[in-house]
Coordinates of C-alpha atoms in Angstrom, one line a residue:
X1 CA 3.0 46.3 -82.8
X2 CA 6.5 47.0 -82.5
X3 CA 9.3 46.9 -84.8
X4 CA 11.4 44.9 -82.5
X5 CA 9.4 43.0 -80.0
X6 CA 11.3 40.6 -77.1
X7 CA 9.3 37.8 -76.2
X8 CA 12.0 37.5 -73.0
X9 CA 10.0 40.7 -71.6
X10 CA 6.8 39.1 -70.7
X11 CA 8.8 37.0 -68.0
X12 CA 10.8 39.8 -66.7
X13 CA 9.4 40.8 -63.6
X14 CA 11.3 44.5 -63.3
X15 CA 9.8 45.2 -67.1
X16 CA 7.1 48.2 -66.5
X17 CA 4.4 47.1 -69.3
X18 CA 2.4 50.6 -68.6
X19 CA 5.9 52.3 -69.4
X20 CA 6.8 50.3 -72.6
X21 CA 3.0 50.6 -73.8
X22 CA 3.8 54.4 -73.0
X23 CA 7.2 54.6 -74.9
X24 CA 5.1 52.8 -78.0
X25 CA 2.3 55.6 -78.1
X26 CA 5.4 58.4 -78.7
X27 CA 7.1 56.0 -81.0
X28 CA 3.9 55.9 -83.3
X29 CA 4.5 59.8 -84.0
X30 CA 7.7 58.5 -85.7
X31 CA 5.7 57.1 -88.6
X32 CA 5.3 60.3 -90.4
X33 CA 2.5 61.8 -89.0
X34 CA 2.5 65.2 -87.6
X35 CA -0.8 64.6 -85.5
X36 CA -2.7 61.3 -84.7
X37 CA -6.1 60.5 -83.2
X38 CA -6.1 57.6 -80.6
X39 CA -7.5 55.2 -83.4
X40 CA -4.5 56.0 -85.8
X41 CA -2.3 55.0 -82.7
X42 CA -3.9 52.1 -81.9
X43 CA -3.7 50.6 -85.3
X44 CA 0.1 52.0 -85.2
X45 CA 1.2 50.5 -81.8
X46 CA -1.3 47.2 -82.2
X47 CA -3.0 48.5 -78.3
X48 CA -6.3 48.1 -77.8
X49 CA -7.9 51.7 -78.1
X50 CA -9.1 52.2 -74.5
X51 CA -5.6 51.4 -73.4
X52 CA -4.6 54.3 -75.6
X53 CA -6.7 56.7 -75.1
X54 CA -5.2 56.4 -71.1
X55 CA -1.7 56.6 -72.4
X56 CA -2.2 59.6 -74.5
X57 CA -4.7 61.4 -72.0
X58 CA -1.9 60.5 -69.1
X59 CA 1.4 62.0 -71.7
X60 CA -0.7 65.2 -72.2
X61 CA -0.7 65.8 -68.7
X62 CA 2.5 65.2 -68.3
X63 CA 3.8 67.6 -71.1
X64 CA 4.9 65.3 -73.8
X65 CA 1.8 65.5 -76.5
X66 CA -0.7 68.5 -77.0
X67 CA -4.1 68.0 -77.4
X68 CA -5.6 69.7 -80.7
X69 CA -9.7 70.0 -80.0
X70 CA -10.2 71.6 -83.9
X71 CA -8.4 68.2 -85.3
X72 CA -9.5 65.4 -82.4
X73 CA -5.5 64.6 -82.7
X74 CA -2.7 64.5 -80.7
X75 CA 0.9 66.0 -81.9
X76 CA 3.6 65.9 -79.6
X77 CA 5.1 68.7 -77.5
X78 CA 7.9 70.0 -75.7
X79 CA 8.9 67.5 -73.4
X80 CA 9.8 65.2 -76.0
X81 CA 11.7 68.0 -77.4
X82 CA 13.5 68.5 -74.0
X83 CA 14.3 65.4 -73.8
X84 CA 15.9 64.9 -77.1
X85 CA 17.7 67.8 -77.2
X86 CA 19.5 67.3 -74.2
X87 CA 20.4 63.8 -75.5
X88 CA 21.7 65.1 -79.0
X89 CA 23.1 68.3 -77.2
X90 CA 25.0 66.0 -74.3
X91 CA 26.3 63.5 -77.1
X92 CA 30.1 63.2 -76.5
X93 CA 30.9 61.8 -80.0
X94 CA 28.6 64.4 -81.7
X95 CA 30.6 66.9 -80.3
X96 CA 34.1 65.5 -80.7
X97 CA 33.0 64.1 -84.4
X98 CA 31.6 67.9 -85.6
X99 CA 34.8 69.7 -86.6
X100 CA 36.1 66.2 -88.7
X101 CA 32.9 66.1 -90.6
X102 CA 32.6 69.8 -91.3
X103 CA 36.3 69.4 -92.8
X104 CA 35.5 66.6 -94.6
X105 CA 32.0 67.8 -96.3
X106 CA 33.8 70.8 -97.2
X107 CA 36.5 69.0 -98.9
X108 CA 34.8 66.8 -100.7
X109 CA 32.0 68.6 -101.5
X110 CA 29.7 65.8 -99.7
X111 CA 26.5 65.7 -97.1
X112 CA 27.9 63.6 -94.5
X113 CA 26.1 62.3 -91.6
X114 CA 26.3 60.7 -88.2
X115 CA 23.4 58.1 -87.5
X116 CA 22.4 56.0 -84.3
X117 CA 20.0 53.3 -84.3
X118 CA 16.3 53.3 -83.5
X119 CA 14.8 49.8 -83.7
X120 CA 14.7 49.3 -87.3
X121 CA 15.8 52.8 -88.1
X122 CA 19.0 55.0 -88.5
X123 CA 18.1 58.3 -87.0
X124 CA 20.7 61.3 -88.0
X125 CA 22.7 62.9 -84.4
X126 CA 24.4 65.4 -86.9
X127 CA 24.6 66.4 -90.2
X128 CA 26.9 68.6 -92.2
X129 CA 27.1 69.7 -95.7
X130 CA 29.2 72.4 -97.4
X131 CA 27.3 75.8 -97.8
X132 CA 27.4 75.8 -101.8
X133 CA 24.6 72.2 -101.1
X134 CA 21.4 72.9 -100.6
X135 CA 19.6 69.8 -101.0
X136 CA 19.8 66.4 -99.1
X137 CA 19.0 68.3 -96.0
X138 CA 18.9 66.2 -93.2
X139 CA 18.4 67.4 -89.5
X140 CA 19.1 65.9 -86.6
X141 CA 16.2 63.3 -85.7
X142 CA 15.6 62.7 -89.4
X143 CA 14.7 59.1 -89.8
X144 CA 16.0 56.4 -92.3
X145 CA 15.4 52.8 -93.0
X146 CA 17.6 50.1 -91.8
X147 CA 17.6 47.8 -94.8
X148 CA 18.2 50.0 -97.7
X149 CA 20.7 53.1 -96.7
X150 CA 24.3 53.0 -96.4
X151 CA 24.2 54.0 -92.6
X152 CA 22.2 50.8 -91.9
X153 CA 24.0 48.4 -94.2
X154 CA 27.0 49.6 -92.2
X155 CA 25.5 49.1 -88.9
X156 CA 24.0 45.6 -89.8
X157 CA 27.6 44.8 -91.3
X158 CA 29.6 45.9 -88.0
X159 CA 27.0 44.1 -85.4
X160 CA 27.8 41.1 -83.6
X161 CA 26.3 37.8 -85.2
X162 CA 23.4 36.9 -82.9
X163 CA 22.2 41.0 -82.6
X164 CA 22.3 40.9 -86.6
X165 CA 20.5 37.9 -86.4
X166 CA 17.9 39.2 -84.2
X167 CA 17.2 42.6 -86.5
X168 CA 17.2 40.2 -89.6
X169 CA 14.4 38.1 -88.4
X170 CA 12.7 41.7 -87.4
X171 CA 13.2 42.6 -91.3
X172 CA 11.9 39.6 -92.6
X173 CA 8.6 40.2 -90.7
X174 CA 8.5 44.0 -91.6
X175 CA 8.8 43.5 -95.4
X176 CA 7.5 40.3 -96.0
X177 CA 7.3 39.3 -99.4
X178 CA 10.0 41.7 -100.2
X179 CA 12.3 40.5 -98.1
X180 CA 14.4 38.0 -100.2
X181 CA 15.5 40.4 -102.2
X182 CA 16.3 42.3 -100.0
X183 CA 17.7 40.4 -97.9
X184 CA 20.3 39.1 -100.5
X185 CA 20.7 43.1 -101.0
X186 CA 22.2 43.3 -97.4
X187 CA 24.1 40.0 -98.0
X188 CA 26.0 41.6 -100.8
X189 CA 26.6 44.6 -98.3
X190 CA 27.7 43.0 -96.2
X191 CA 30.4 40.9 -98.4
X192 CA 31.5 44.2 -99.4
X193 CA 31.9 45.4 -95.9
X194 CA 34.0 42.0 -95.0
X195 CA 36.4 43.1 -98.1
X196 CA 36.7 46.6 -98.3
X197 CA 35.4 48.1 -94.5
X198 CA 32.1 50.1 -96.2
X199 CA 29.1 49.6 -98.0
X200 CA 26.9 51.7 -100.0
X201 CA 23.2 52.6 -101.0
X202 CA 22.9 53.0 -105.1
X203 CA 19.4 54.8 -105.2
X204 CA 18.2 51.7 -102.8
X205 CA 16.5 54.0 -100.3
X206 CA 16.3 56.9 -103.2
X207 CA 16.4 56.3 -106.6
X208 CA 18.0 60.1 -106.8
X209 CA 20.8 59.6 -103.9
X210 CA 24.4 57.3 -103.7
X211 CA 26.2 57.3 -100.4
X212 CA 28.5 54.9 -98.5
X213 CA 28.7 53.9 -95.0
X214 CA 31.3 53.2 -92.7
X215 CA 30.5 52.0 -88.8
X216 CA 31.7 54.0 -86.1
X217 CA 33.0 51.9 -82.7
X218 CA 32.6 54.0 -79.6
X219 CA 34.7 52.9 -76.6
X220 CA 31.6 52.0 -74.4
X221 CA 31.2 49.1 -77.6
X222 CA 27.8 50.7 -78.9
X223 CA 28.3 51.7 -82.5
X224 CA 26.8 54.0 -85.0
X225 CA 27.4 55.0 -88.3
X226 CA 28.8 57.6 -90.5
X227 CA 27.9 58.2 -94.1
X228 CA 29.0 60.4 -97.3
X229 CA 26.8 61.1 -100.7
X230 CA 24.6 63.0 -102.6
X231 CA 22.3 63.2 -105.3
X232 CA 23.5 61.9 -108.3
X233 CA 24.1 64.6 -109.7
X234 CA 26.5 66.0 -107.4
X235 CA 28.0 63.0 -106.4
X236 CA 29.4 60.0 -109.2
X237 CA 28.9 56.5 -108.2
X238 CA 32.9 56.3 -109.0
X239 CA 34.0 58.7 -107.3
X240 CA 31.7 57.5 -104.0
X241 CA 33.4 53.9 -104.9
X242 CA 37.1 55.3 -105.0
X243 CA 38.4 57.9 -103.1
X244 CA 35.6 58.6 -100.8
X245 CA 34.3 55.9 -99.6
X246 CA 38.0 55.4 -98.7
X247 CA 38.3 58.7 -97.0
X248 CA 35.2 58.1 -95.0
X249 CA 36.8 55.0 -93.6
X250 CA 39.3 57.2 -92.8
X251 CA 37.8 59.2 -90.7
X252 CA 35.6 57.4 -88.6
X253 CA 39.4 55.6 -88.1
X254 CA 40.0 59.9 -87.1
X255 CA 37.5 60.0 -84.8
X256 CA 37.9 56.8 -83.2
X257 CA 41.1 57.4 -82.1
X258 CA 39.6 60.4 -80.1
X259 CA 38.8 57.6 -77.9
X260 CA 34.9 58.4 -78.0

């Protein structure tokens, strides 16, 4: 089943339902699997496992998953590459946003990242750090959860009321009985954002990591996010509260004005 699921599509005659079921059998691969049998998608997507077994027999034929005979699994393969790479490569603000966040991890000694949204994930377009950090690698593609990082708080906290809404109620169905805590988790965010213009993550996604997020507005009126941290270690909670949260806001204000 998916994360986000629009009731509206079942009456929408131009809405391709052998595309979307498609789209769902790639999205499973998101999960953290490497390589998946039809079963594992099925139970992953919710599709009954005939309809599956079509899907994946149809996107391995077409170039987008690879067929392993040793494992009985499929894993994907280069067309889903292709096709991401020229999205990531072809990304205006990626490009325009590089050279400020290079400067600005170098400076300050912080990972920072540029994040787009996935359904109920953030998923990293860029990532810089300065060369001296080696951990808190995170590569383009890299996946993160909505709820309880500093990119998604900041997305959440910069979306329009009835959008918000909508990925709430999403939320709530995901996690359940853990959602009232976590839910007044992202109501404190999201105070915070309404006061100061960022929010943060304090080891809420990992116990280890502290970073603060900032939304980025693109001209076209889609936004993503840009975020700052560390491992504790490396980064105090202080300092992320202070000066760099405030420089962050700063420059997604630089790169803003780029007109991206």
């Amino acid at each position: 089943m998916s994360d986000l699921e629009d009731n509206s599509t079942a009456k929408d005659r131009k809405f391709v339902e052998a595309l979307a079921r498609g789209l769902d059998v790639l999205r499973a691969f998101t999960h953290g699997s490497v390589v998946l049998g039809n079963q594992d998608i099925a139970r992953l997507t919710g599709l009954p496992k005939p309809t599956v077994s079509r899907m994946t027999y149809t996107l391995t034929k077409l170039g987008y998953l690879s067929y392993a005979p040793q494992l009985e699994k499929y894993q994907l393969d280069s067309g889903v590459l292709a096709l991401g790479y020229a999205y990531v490569s072809n990304l205006r603000v990626r490009q325009l946003a590089k050279p400020y966040m290079d400067e600005f991890a170098r400076r300050t000694n912080t990972t920072v990242g540029l994040t787009c949204r996935d359904r109920l994930s953030m998923i990293y377009v860029e990532n810089c750090r300065p060369a001296e950090v080696t951990t808190l690698r995170m590569d383009a593609g890299v996946r993160l959860p909505l709820a309880t990082t500093a990119a998604g708080r900041a997305y959440l906290a910069a979306t329009p009321v009835l959008a918000r809404e909508h990925l709430m109620a999403a939320l709530e169905a995901k996690y359940a009985e853990a959602w009232p805590e976590m839910k007044a988790s992202l109501q404190e965010s999201f105070a915070e954002y309404q006061e100061h213009g960022f929010c943060f993550s304090l080891g809420d996604w990992d116990r280890n990591v502290i970073a603060a997020g900032v939304p980025l507005r693109l001209s076209d009126g889609n936004i993503m996010a840009l975020t700052c941290g560390g491992p504790q270690y490396q980064v105090s909670e202080e300092d992320l509260k202070g000066s760099l949260a405030q420089q962050l806001a700063s420059l997604a204000r630089d790169i803003e004005s780029l007109g991206v």
